[in-house]
Amino acid sequence: MIRRMPAAETADAQLQRTAAQFREAFGCPPTHAAAAPGRVNLIGEHTDYNDGFVLPLAIDRRSVVVAVPREDYVVRLRSTGVEGEASFDLTQPVTTGEPAWSNYLRGPIALGGELGLKPTGFDALVDSTVPSGGGLSSSAALEVSMLTLLEALTGQMLDPVQKALTAQKAEHEFANTPCGIMDQFISTMGKEGHALLIDCRDHSTRDVKLDDPEVVVLIINSNVKHELNGGEYAERRQQCEAAAGTLGVKALRDATLDMLESTKGQLDDTAYRRARHVIGENQRTLDCADALDARDYAAVGNLMFASHDSLRDDFEVSTPELDKLVELAKAHHDPEAGVIGSRMTGGGFGGCTVSLVRRDAVDRLADQITADYRQATGVEAEAFVTVPSAGAEILEV
Ligand code: ADP
Ligand code: MG
């Protein structure tokens, strides 16, 4: 038996289901609702905090939050997926608190309030179909859905860039994760049928069409997460900053491979390889956006495989399981009839791979790859096809 994630639920079906659960939990129907998607990054990994380029798409799995305003200033937060209730009073400063998951919602409420999104109290229930902790940014989906709910409750709209940056700040300050801007930007600004090329320095974006009916985005969750001390991400950031300093540039975004080669003597081997990844990955991301525009799938695939190799060898954030999934996908590499390209996606040390695959072949290949993966690792992977989807929106209840 091959384990397949159930087909994605539509936003409307998810809203109806969550509204019914809200009624059971709080005794009345919700009056306001909002949704925000998770994301998968096609290419451009560990480039966002180097002022570089990323090319993510919003997926058809999302956080839906439904609510009803209260007469007082109390906020009560529950989740369909996790135990516990958070309760606090908006007349006091909103701080981190229990249960831990509520911090992904407390942050946007606190920081949204600073921007003038000040509703009265409300009862809210969140439901997420983004797998938690799988590298598809369930955290950004929660944050952005809450900011969007605040827009619905107050009638006051945020500028999309300000909204994404506020959600990112919430993740920094309330979840203690020093993430870049990618996840919150794509969750806010995703567009159906498109990936989004984001310039992480000036925050400009370019829609990149990803609507060829013959090509699909396949996500495979390796279902293995290597528990680390959490310092690896901060360490990579620090190594990149140090390499930029040695190269005499503000960020690695400003460096070229020629500059790197001529400074090689001043960098230790690790710093050299970290910088080589980021500089190469920025160029691959720009090239991939152009190749997608031209539907040049041979080029797209080579860029994706090269990205994976670089993340494995130079940036050293892959895992044996992610490497195995990419190797198994590569065995079916055929831009005309099989796998176009495949790579690990997200920060690394576990989580998912993303592949572009010919639609006609995807069911057969997903089954084959997950079966071979189980044989090689003893682990069940989960495969699902996703569709480039819209970013956050207010929903009518
Ligand atoms: P990722 O963003 O890759 O999914 P993170 O570790 O950044 O992983 O975020 C996962 C956290 O988000 C969980 O530990 C939990 O606190 C919170 N979370 C995810 N899904 C839900 C949910 N349905 N309800 C409440 N909290 C959730
Ligand atoms: Mg996250």
Short mmCIF file of N, CA and C in Angstrom, two decimals, residues 124-205:
data_model
loop_
_atom_site.label_atom_id
_atom_site.label_comp_id
_atom_site.label_asym_id
_atom_site.label_seq_id
_atom_site.Cartn_x
_atom_site.Cartn_y
_atom_site.Cartn_z
N ALA A 124 -11.92 32.70 18.24
CA ALA A 124 -11.46 32.23 16.93
C ALA A 124 -11.06 30.75 16.99
N LEU A 125 -11.30 30.08 15.88
CA LEU A 125 -10.89 28.67 15.71
C LEU A 125 -10.08 28.58 14.43
N VAL A 126 -8.89 27.99 14.53
CA VAL A 126 -8.04 27.83 13.35
C VAL A 126 -8.01 26.36 12.94
N ASP A 127 -7.97 26.14 11.63
CA ASP A 127 -7.87 24.78 11.08
C ASP A 127 -6.85 24.83 9.96
N SER A 128 -5.82 23.98 10.03
CA SER A 128 -4.79 24.02 8.99
C SER A 128 -4.65 22.68 8.30
N THR A 129 -4.59 22.70 6.97
CA THR A 129 -4.33 21.49 6.19
C THR A 129 -2.88 21.47 5.69
N VAL A 130 -2.08 22.42 6.17
CA VAL A 130 -0.65 22.40 5.85
C VAL A 130 0.03 21.49 6.87
N PRO A 131 0.74 20.43 6.42
CA PRO A 131 1.38 19.56 7.41
C PRO A 131 2.30 20.37 8.32
N SER A 132 2.20 20.12 9.61
CA SER A 132 2.95 20.91 10.59
C SER A 132 4.39 20.43 10.67
N GLY A 133 5.33 21.37 10.56
CA GLY A 133 6.74 21.02 10.72
C GLY A 133 7.33 20.28 9.55
N GLY A 134 6.65 20.28 8.40
CA GLY A 134 7.12 19.53 7.24
C GLY A 134 7.85 20.39 6.22
N GLY A 135 8.13 21.63 6.59
CA GLY A 135 8.86 22.48 5.65
C GLY A 135 7.97 23.15 4.62
N LEU A 136 6.65 23.10 4.80
CA LEU A 136 5.75 23.77 3.86
C LEU A 136 5.15 25.03 4.48
N SER A 137 5.77 25.45 5.56
CA SER A 137 5.45 26.71 6.24
C SER A 137 4.01 26.80 6.76
N SER A 138 3.68 25.82 7.58
CA SER A 138 2.42 25.94 8.31
C SER A 138 2.47 27.16 9.22
N SER A 139 3.67 27.56 9.63
CA SER A 139 3.80 28.71 10.54
C SER A 139 3.40 30.01 9.84
N ALA A 140 3.90 30.23 8.63
CA ALA A 140 3.52 31.45 7.90
C ALA A 140 2.03 31.45 7.58
N ALA A 141 1.48 30.27 7.26
CA ALA A 141 0.05 30.19 6.96
C ALA A 141 -0.77 30.65 8.17
N LEU A 142 -0.36 30.21 9.37
CA LEU A 142 -1.08 30.64 10.58
C LEU A 142 -0.97 32.16 10.76
N GLU A 143 0.23 32.66 10.64
CA GLU A 143 0.46 34.10 10.89
C GLU A 143 -0.33 34.96 9.91
N VAL A 144 -0.21 34.61 8.63
CA VAL A 144 -0.84 35.46 7.61
C VAL A 144 -2.36 35.32 7.67
N SER A 145 -2.86 34.12 8.00
CA SER A 145 -4.32 33.97 8.12
C SER A 145 -4.84 34.83 9.27
N MET A 146 -4.08 34.93 10.36
CA MET A 146 -4.54 35.76 11.48
C MET A 146 -4.53 37.24 11.12
N LEU A 147 -3.48 37.70 10.44
CA LEU A 147 -3.47 39.11 10.02
C LEU A 147 -4.65 39.40 9.09
N THR A 148 -4.97 38.43 8.24
CA THR A 148 -6.08 38.61 7.30
C THR A 148 -7.41 38.61 8.05
N LEU A 149 -7.52 37.79 9.08
CA LEU A 149 -8.73 37.82 9.92
C LEU A 149 -8.88 39.20 10.58
N LEU A 150 -7.76 39.75 11.05
CA LEU A 150 -7.82 41.09 11.67
C LEU A 150 -8.29 42.13 10.65
N GLU A 151 -7.86 41.97 9.41
CA GLU A 151 -8.35 42.88 8.36
C GLU A 151 -9.87 42.75 8.22
N ALA A 152 -10.34 41.48 8.24
CA ALA A 152 -11.78 41.24 8.11
C ALA A 152 -12.53 41.83 9.30
N LEU A 153 -11.98 41.67 10.50
CA LEU A 153 -12.68 42.14 11.71
C LEU A 153 -12.70 43.67 11.80
N THR A 154 -11.65 44.32 11.31
CA THR A 154 -11.56 45.78 11.46
C THR A 154 -11.95 46.53 10.20
N GLY A 155 -11.99 45.83 9.07
CA GLY A 155 -12.28 46.50 7.80
C GLY A 155 -11.12 47.34 7.30
N GLN A 156 -9.98 47.18 7.96
CA GLN A 156 -8.81 47.97 7.57
C GLN A 156 -7.80 47.07 6.86
N MET A 157 -7.41 47.44 5.65
CA MET A 157 -6.52 46.59 4.87
C MET A 157 -5.07 47.04 4.99
N LEU A 158 -4.16 46.06 5.09
CA LEU A 158 -2.74 46.36 5.12
C LEU A 158 -2.20 46.32 3.70
N ASP A 159 -1.17 47.10 3.45
CA ASP A 159 -0.42 46.95 2.21
C ASP A 159 0.23 45.55 2.23
N PRO A 160 0.20 44.82 1.10
CA PRO A 160 0.69 43.43 1.12
C PRO A 160 2.14 43.28 1.61
N VAL A 161 3.01 44.20 1.21
CA VAL A 161 4.41 44.08 1.66
C VAL A 161 4.50 44.30 3.17
N GLN A 162 3.77 45.31 3.65
CA GLN A 162 3.77 45.57 5.09
C GLN A 162 3.18 44.38 5.86
N LYS A 163 2.15 43.78 5.26
CA LYS A 163 1.50 42.63 5.90
C LYS A 163 2.48 41.46 6.02
N ALA A 164 3.19 41.18 4.91
CA ALA A 164 4.15 40.07 4.92
C ALA A 164 5.28 40.34 5.91
N LEU A 165 5.77 41.57 5.94
CA LEU A 165 6.87 41.90 6.85
C LEU A 165 6.42 41.82 8.31
N THR A 166 5.14 42.16 8.55
CA THR A 166 4.61 42.09 9.91
C THR A 166 4.51 40.62 10.36
N ALA A 167 4.07 39.76 9.45
CA ALA A 167 3.99 38.34 9.77
C ALA A 167 5.39 37.77 10.03
N GLN A 168 6.37 38.21 9.23
CA GLN A 168 7.75 37.75 9.44
C GLN A 168 8.26 38.20 10.83
N LYS A 169 7.95 39.45 11.17
CA LYS A 169 8.37 39.97 12.47
C LYS A 169 7.73 39.17 13.60
N ALA A 170 6.47 38.77 13.38
CA ALA A 170 5.78 37.96 14.38
C ALA A 170 6.51 36.64 14.58
N GLU A 171 6.96 36.04 13.47
CA GLU A 171 7.69 34.76 13.58
C GLU A 171 9.01 34.96 14.33
N HIS A 172 9.69 36.07 14.05
CA HIS A 172 10.94 36.37 14.77
C HIS A 172 10.68 36.53 16.27
N GLU A 173 9.70 37.37 16.60
CA GLU A 173 9.56 37.82 17.99
C GLU A 173 8.70 36.90 18.85
N PHE A 174 7.75 36.21 18.24
CA PHE A 174 6.84 35.37 19.04
C PHE A 174 7.12 33.88 18.89
N ALA A 175 7.79 33.47 17.80
CA ALA A 175 8.12 32.06 17.62
C ALA A 175 9.62 31.84 17.69
N ASN A 176 10.36 32.95 17.84
CA ASN A 176 11.79 32.84 18.03
C ASN A 176 12.50 32.19 16.86
N THR A 177 11.98 32.37 15.65
CA THR A 177 12.59 31.79 14.46
C THR A 177 13.05 32.93 13.55
N PRO A 178 14.37 33.06 13.34
CA PRO A 178 14.88 34.20 12.56
C PRO A 178 14.77 33.96 11.05
N CYS A 179 13.54 33.75 10.57
CA CYS A 179 13.33 33.38 9.16
C CYS A 179 13.54 34.58 8.24
N GLY A 180 13.73 34.29 6.96
CA GLY A 180 13.76 35.34 5.93
C GLY A 180 12.34 35.75 5.58
N ILE A 181 12.19 36.43 4.43
CA ILE A 181 10.86 36.98 4.11
C ILE A 181 10.03 36.06 3.22
N MET A 182 10.64 34.98 2.70
CA MET A 182 9.97 34.22 1.63
C MET A 182 8.59 33.71 2.03
N ASP A 183 8.50 33.02 3.16
CA ASP A 183 7.27 32.29 3.48
C ASP A 183 6.08 33.23 3.62
N GLN A 184 6.28 34.33 4.33
CA GLN A 184 5.17 35.25 4.58
C GLN A 184 4.83 36.02 3.31
N PHE A 185 5.82 36.28 2.45
CA PHE A 185 5.53 36.97 1.18
C PHE A 185 4.66 36.11 0.27
N ILE A 186 5.02 34.86 0.10
CA ILE A 186 4.26 34.03 -0.85
C ILE A 186 2.89 33.68 -0.26
N SER A 187 2.81 33.51 1.06
CA SER A 187 1.51 33.22 1.66
C SER A 187 0.57 34.42 1.50
N THR A 188 1.15 35.61 1.49
CA THR A 188 0.34 36.82 1.31
C THR A 188 0.02 37.07 -0.16
N MET A 189 1.01 36.85 -1.04
CA MET A 189 0.88 37.35 -2.42
C MET A 189 0.78 36.28 -3.49
N GLY A 190 0.68 35.02 -3.11
CA GLY A 190 0.60 33.95 -4.11
C GLY A 190 -0.52 34.20 -5.11
N LYS A 191 -0.35 33.67 -6.30
CA LYS A 191 -1.34 33.85 -7.35
C LYS A 191 -1.64 32.51 -8.00
N GLU A 192 -2.91 32.22 -8.21
CA GLU A 192 -3.29 30.98 -8.87
C GLU A 192 -2.51 30.82 -10.18
N GLY A 193 -2.02 29.62 -10.45
CA GLY A 193 -1.36 29.36 -11.73
C GLY A 193 0.01 30.01 -11.88
N HIS A 194 0.56 30.49 -10.77
CA HIS A 194 1.84 31.20 -10.85
C HIS A 194 2.76 30.84 -9.68
N ALA A 195 4.06 30.88 -9.97
CA ALA A 195 5.05 31.00 -8.91
C ALA A 195 5.40 32.49 -8.81
N LEU A 196 6.10 32.86 -7.75
CA LEU A 196 6.42 34.27 -7.55
C LEU A 196 7.93 34.42 -7.38
N LEU A 197 8.54 35.16 -8.31
CA LEU A 197 9.97 35.46 -8.16
C LEU A 197 10.07 36.68 -7.24
N ILE A 198 10.71 36.49 -6.10
CA ILE A 198 10.79 37.58 -5.12
C ILE A 198 12.24 38.05 -5.00
N ASP A 199 12.43 39.33 -5.14
CA ASP A 199 13.72 39.95 -4.86
C ASP A 199 13.72 40.30 -3.37
N CYS A 200 14.50 39.56 -2.62
CA CYS A 200 14.44 39.70 -1.16
C CYS A 200 15.16 40.95 -0.67
N ARG A 201 15.78 41.70 -1.58
CA ARG A 201 16.39 42.96 -1.16
C ARG A 201 15.39 44.11 -1.27
N ASP A 202 14.82 44.28 -2.47
CA ASP A 202 13.94 45.46 -2.63
C ASP A 202 12.45 45.08 -2.52
N HIS A 203 12.18 43.76 -2.29
CA HIS A 203 10.81 43.28 -2.08
C HIS A 203 9.93 43.38 -3.32
N SER A 204 10.56 43.58 -4.49
CA SER A 204 9.76 43.56 -5.72
C SER A 204 9.48 42.11 -6.10
N THR A 205 8.41 41.89 -6.84
CA THR A 205 8.02 40.53 -7.21
C THR A 205 7.68 40.47 -8.69
#
